mmCIF file of C-alpha atoms in Angstrom:
data_model
loop_
_atom_site.group_PDB
_atom_site.id
_atom_site.type_symbol
_atom_site.label_atom_id
_atom_site.label_comp_id
_atom_site.label_asym_id
_atom_site.label_seq_id
_atom_site.Cartn_x
_atom_site.Cartn_y
_atom_site.Cartn_z
ATOM 1 C CA MET A 651 -117.234 -2.095 20.418
ATOM 2 C CA MET A 652 -119.185 -4.063 18.080
ATOM 3 C CA GLU A 653 -121.493 -3.774 15.378
ATOM 4 C CA PRO A 654 -125.565 -5.600 16.550
ATOM 5 C CA LYS A 655 -125.341 -6.812 12.453
ATOM 6 C CA GLU A 656 -121.811 -8.707 14.082
ATOM 7 C CA ILE A 657 -122.859 -9.684 16.969
ATOM 8 C CA ALA A 658 -125.731 -11.142 15.324
ATOM 9 C CA GLY A 659 -123.196 -13.275 12.480
ATOM 10 C CA LEU A 660 -121.723 -14.278 15.938
ATOM 11 C CA ILE A 661 -124.443 -15.550 17.449
ATOM 12 C CA LYS A 662 -125.446 -17.855 14.704
ATOM 13 C CA ASP A 663 -122.831 -18.930 13.784
ATOM 14 C CA ARG A 664 -121.853 -20.355 17.053
ATOM 15 C CA TYR A 665 -126.268 -21.520 16.920
ATOM 16 C CA PRO A 666 -127.145 -21.901 13.534
ATOM 17 C CA THR A 667 -130.146 -24.684 14.300
ATOM 18 C CA GLU A 668 -131.275 -22.064 16.959
ATOM 19 C CA VAL A 669 -131.644 -18.717 15.277
ATOM 20 C CA LYS A 670 -134.970 -17.920 12.983
ATOM 21 C CA ASP A 671 -133.827 -15.030 11.335
ATOM 22 C CA ILE A 672 -132.167 -12.289 11.613
ATOM 23 C CA THR A 673 -133.891 -8.113 10.938
ATOM 24 C CA GLU A 674 -133.156 -5.130 11.765
ATOM 25 C CA PHE A 675 -135.065 -1.812 11.681
ATOM 26 C CA ARG A 676 -133.715 1.321 12.709
ATOM 27 C CA GLY A 677 -130.619 0.397 13.058
ATOM 28 C CA GLN A 678 -131.313 -1.876 15.679
ATOM 29 C CA VAL A 679 -130.879 -6.149 15.253
ATOM 30 C CA SER A 680 -132.673 -8.088 16.464
ATOM 31 C CA VAL A 681 -131.674 -11.937 17.039
ATOM 32 C CA VAL A 682 -134.733 -14.424 16.537
ATOM 33 C CA ILE A 683 -134.239 -17.910 18.408
ATOM 34 C CA LYS A 684 -135.956 -21.356 19.150
ATOM 35 C CA LYS A 685 -136.996 -20.895 23.034
ATOM 36 C CA ASP A 686 -134.993 -24.615 23.934
ATOM 37 C CA ARG A 687 -131.963 -23.034 24.416
ATOM 38 C CA LEU A 688 -132.116 -19.554 25.287
ATOM 39 C CA LYS A 689 -130.278 -20.447 28.460
ATOM 40 C CA GLU A 690 -127.097 -21.834 26.672
ATOM 41 C CA ILE A 691 -127.500 -18.649 24.215
ATOM 42 C CA MET A 692 -127.523 -16.171 27.422
ATOM 43 C CA LYS A 693 -125.022 -17.662 29.089
ATOM 44 C CA TYR A 694 -122.458 -17.397 26.503
ATOM 45 C CA LEU A 695 -123.821 -13.769 25.544
ATOM 46 C CA PHE A 696 -123.026 -13.668 29.449
ATOM 47 C CA SER A 697 -119.676 -14.938 29.680
ATOM 48 C CA THR A 698 -117.924 -14.177 26.258
ATOM 49 C CA PRO A 699 -115.013 -11.449 27.282
ATOM 50 C CA GLU A 700 -115.558 -9.734 23.415
ATOM 51 C CA LEU A 701 -119.512 -8.941 23.829
ATOM 52 C CA TYR A 702 -119.774 -9.230 27.537
ATOM 53 C CA PHE A 703 -123.821 -8.335 28.192
ATOM 54 C CA ASP A 704 -123.495 -7.766 31.843
ATOM 55 C CA TYR A 705 -127.006 -5.254 31.468
ATOM 56 C CA LEU A 706 -130.464 -6.455 30.608
ATOM 57 C CA GLU A 707 -132.181 -3.099 30.565
ATOM 58 C CA ASP A 708 -135.355 -4.930 29.638
ATOM 59 C CA LEU A 709 -138.089 -8.154 29.019
ATOM 60 C CA CYS A 710 -141.176 -7.919 27.285
ATOM 61 C CA GLY A 711 -144.197 -10.339 26.363
ATOM 62 C CA VAL A 712 -145.818 -9.599 22.776
ATOM 63 C CA ASP A 713 -148.563 -11.751 21.865
ATOM 64 C CA TYR A 714 -148.964 -11.829 18.121
ATOM 65 C CA ALA A 715 -152.054 -14.468 18.497
ATOM 66 C CA GLY A 716 -152.999 -15.468 15.321
ATOM 67 C CA LYS A 717 -150.418 -13.788 12.970
ATOM 68 C CA LYS A 718 -147.821 -15.574 13.690
ATOM 69 C CA ASP A 719 -146.947 -19.649 13.836
ATOM 70 C CA ASN A 720 -145.409 -19.149 17.880
ATOM 71 C CA ARG A 721 -148.359 -16.590 19.857
ATOM 72 C CA PHE A 722 -145.920 -15.267 22.084
ATOM 73 C CA GLU A 723 -142.432 -13.953 22.109
ATOM 74 C CA VAL A 724 -140.043 -12.866 24.819
ATOM 75 C CA VAL A 725 -138.073 -10.577 23.850
ATOM 76 C CA TYR A 726 -134.395 -9.329 25.790
ATOM 77 C CA HIS A 727 -132.542 -6.179 25.415
ATOM 78 C CA LEU A 728 -129.502 -6.854 25.750
ATOM 79 C CA TYR A 729 -126.055 -3.890 27.059
ATOM 80 C CA SER A 730 -122.827 -4.160 27.890
ATOM 81 C CA MET A 731 -121.328 -1.227 29.533
ATOM 82 C CA ARG A 732 -117.884 -2.662 29.191
ATOM 83 C CA HIS A 733 -117.863 -2.315 25.088
ATOM 84 C CA ARG A 734 -121.140 -0.347 24.702
ATOM 85 C CA HIS A 735 -123.098 -2.374 22.781
ATOM 86 C CA MET A 736 -126.247 -4.051 21.681
ATOM 87 C CA ILE A 737 -128.398 -6.570 20.870
ATOM 88 C CA ARG A 738 -131.514 -7.563 20.868
ATOM 89 C CA ILE A 739 -132.604 -11.546 21.744
ATOM 90 C CA LYS A 740 -136.107 -12.825 20.523
ATOM 91 C CA ALA A 741 -137.388 -16.042 22.606
ATOM 92 C CA GLU A 742 -140.823 -17.438 20.761
ATOM 93 C CA VAL A 743 -142.636 -19.191 22.231
ATOM 94 C CA PRO A 744 -145.929 -21.140 21.758
ATOM 95 C CA GLU A 745 -149.321 -20.937 22.852
ATOM 96 C CA ASP A 746 -149.095 -24.801 23.513
ATOM 97 C CA ASP A 747 -146.740 -24.842 25.758
ATOM 98 C CA CYS A 748 -146.340 -21.438 26.945
ATOM 99 C CA ASN A 749 -143.245 -21.152 29.216
ATOM 100 C CA ILE A 750 -139.623 -20.589 28.995
ATOM 101 C CA ASP A 751 -136.541 -21.077 30.671
ATOM 102 C CA SER A 752 -136.097 -18.554 33.436
ATOM 103 C CA VAL A 753 -132.087 -15.968 33.036
ATOM 104 C CA THR A 754 -132.669 -15.603 36.844
ATOM 105 C CA ASP A 755 -129.347 -16.432 37.657
ATOM 106 C CA ILE A 756 -126.889 -15.073 34.772
ATOM 107 C CA TRP A 757 -129.388 -11.854 35.297
ATOM 108 C CA ALA A 758 -130.744 -11.511 38.733
ATOM 109 C CA GLY A 759 -132.233 -7.750 37.306
ATOM 110 C CA ALA A 760 -134.811 -10.828 34.889
ATOM 111 C CA ASN A 761 -137.005 -11.586 38.356
ATOM 112 C CA TRP A 762 -138.710 -8.668 38.071
ATOM 113 C CA HIS A 763 -139.341 -8.456 34.476
ATOM 114 C CA GLU A 764 -140.114 -12.250 34.213
ATOM 115 C CA ARG A 765 -142.359 -12.018 36.957
ATOM 116 C CA GLU A 766 -144.504 -9.110 35.325
ATOM 117 C CA CYS A 767 -144.204 -11.284 31.602
ATOM 118 C CA PHE A 768 -146.336 -13.817 34.029
ATOM 119 C CA ASP A 769 -149.099 -12.153 35.601
ATOM 120 C CA MET A 770 -149.849 -10.014 31.956
ATOM 121 C CA PHE A 771 -148.347 -12.820 29.764
ATOM 122 C CA GLY A 772 -148.787 -15.734 31.176
ATOM 123 C CA ILE A 773 -145.899 -16.896 30.467
ATOM 124 C CA ARG A 774 -144.127 -19.066 32.711
ATOM 125 C CA PHE A 775 -140.451 -19.278 33.158
ATOM 126 C CA ASN A 776 -138.753 -22.204 34.717
ATOM 127 C CA GLY A 777 -135.960 -22.038 37.387
ATOM 128 C CA HIS A 778 -137.831 -18.728 39.197
ATOM 129 C CA PRO A 779 -137.759 -18.090 42.149
ATOM 130 C CA ASP A 780 -140.382 -16.235 43.620
ATOM 131 C CA LEU A 781 -142.923 -16.969 39.878
ATOM 132 C CA ARG A 782 -145.899 -15.221 41.340
ATOM 133 C CA ARG A 783 -147.812 -12.181 40.184
ATOM 134 C CA ILE A 784 -146.386 -8.308 40.875
ATOM 135 C CA LEU A 785 -149.215 -6.227 39.055
ATOM 136 C CA MET A 786 -152.816 -7.648 39.184
ATOM 137 C CA PRO A 787 -153.599 -9.119 42.929
ATOM 138 C CA GLU A 788 -152.988 -13.110 43.378
ATOM 139 C CA ASP A 789 -156.558 -13.817 42.386
ATOM 140 C CA TRP A 790 -157.293 -12.971 39.477
ATOM 141 C CA GLU A 791 -157.821 -14.331 36.284
ATOM 142 C CA GLY A 792 -156.866 -14.307 33.222
ATOM 143 C CA TYR A 793 -153.672 -12.007 31.494
ATOM 144 C CA PRO A 794 -154.734 -8.443 31.066
ATOM 145 C CA LEU A 795 -151.565 -8.176 27.598
ATOM 146 C CA ARG A 796 -152.883 -11.789 25.985
ATOM 147 C CA LYS A 797 -155.013 -10.068 22.681
ATOM 148 C CA ASP A 798 -158.073 -12.139 24.083
ATOM 149 C CA TYR A 799 -158.956 -10.826 27.293
ATOM 150 C CA PRO A 800 -161.816 -8.426 27.266
ATOM 151 C CA LEU A 801 -161.523 -5.453 26.766
ATOM 152 C CA LYS A 802 -165.363 -4.861 28.477
ATOM 153 C CA ALA A 803 -166.972 -7.832 30.359
ATOM 154 C CA ASP A 804 -170.204 -8.092 32.033
ATOM 155 C CA LEU A 805 -169.111 -7.158 35.844
ATOM 156 C CA GLY A 806 -170.985 -9.453 37.480
ATOM 157 C CA GLU A 807 -169.901 -12.739 35.296
ATOM 158 C CA MET A 808 -166.145 -10.804 35.920
ATOM 159 C CA GLU A 809 -166.186 -9.418 38.645
ATOM 160 C CA TRP A 810 -162.365 -9.902 40.511
ATOM 161 C CA LYS A 811 -163.168 -11.156 43.691
ATOM 162 C CA GLY A 812 -161.383 -8.829 45.322
ATOM 163 C CA TYR A 813 -162.946 -6.216 45.049
ATOM 164 C CA LYS A 814 -166.621 -5.899 46.795
ATOM 165 C CA GLU A 815 -163.877 -5.740 50.257
ATOM 166 C CA THR A 816 -161.771 -3.251 48.560
ATOM 167 C CA ILE A 817 -164.774 -1.328 47.978
ATOM 168 C CA GLU A 818 -165.535 -1.066 51.433
ATOM 169 C CA ILE A 819 -162.228 -0.238 52.621
ATOM 170 C CA ALA A 820 -162.099 2.376 50.150
ATOM 171 C CA GLU A 821 -165.222 3.796 51.316
ATOM 172 C CA ARG A 822 -164.540 2.892 55.315
ATOM 173 C CA ASN A 823 -160.769 5.044 55.323
ATOM 174 C CA LYS A 824 -162.470 8.402 53.885
ATOM 175 C CA ILE A 825 -164.137 8.862 57.225
ATOM 176 C CA TYR A 826 -159.634 9.638 57.677
ATOM 177 C CA GLU A 827 -160.010 12.170 54.669
ATOM 178 C CA ILE A 828 -157.512 15.481 56.031
ATOM 179 C CA ARG A 829 -160.154 17.838 54.568
#
């Protein structure tokens, strides 16, 4: 088992211009990278025998809205079942170029995580096999986990198109309720 700092060092040695920062907080190490060579870095982490990150634990988005130069990050939590070590990779995604390469061809389990990140933050995953909403209705406008998404709105202006239809169906279904 390698320590996370050692793994971060290997990534930095192999991709010195792509690694922007390495941080540690409460024993967890994060490697912040530029998004351009994400796929290459992830394939390296997956296919290198001494690393062999065969399990994508989680993938999520973060919106820094005005706190960083690049507004978004996509965060990958990787684990090696064989070696029992882990690392966190953070790829920066600018608001004006809000896309990043999909890793579904490396870890099939990334499929739904990438769809959720797209649905909630609007980050597009290049090469994703089926990039569409997963939590919100297809005709939903906006991305609910963005910091600029309104917390409260005038429903007349921002009402979901399917809202009235859904209420009508729910009312009709009350007839069939078991009491």
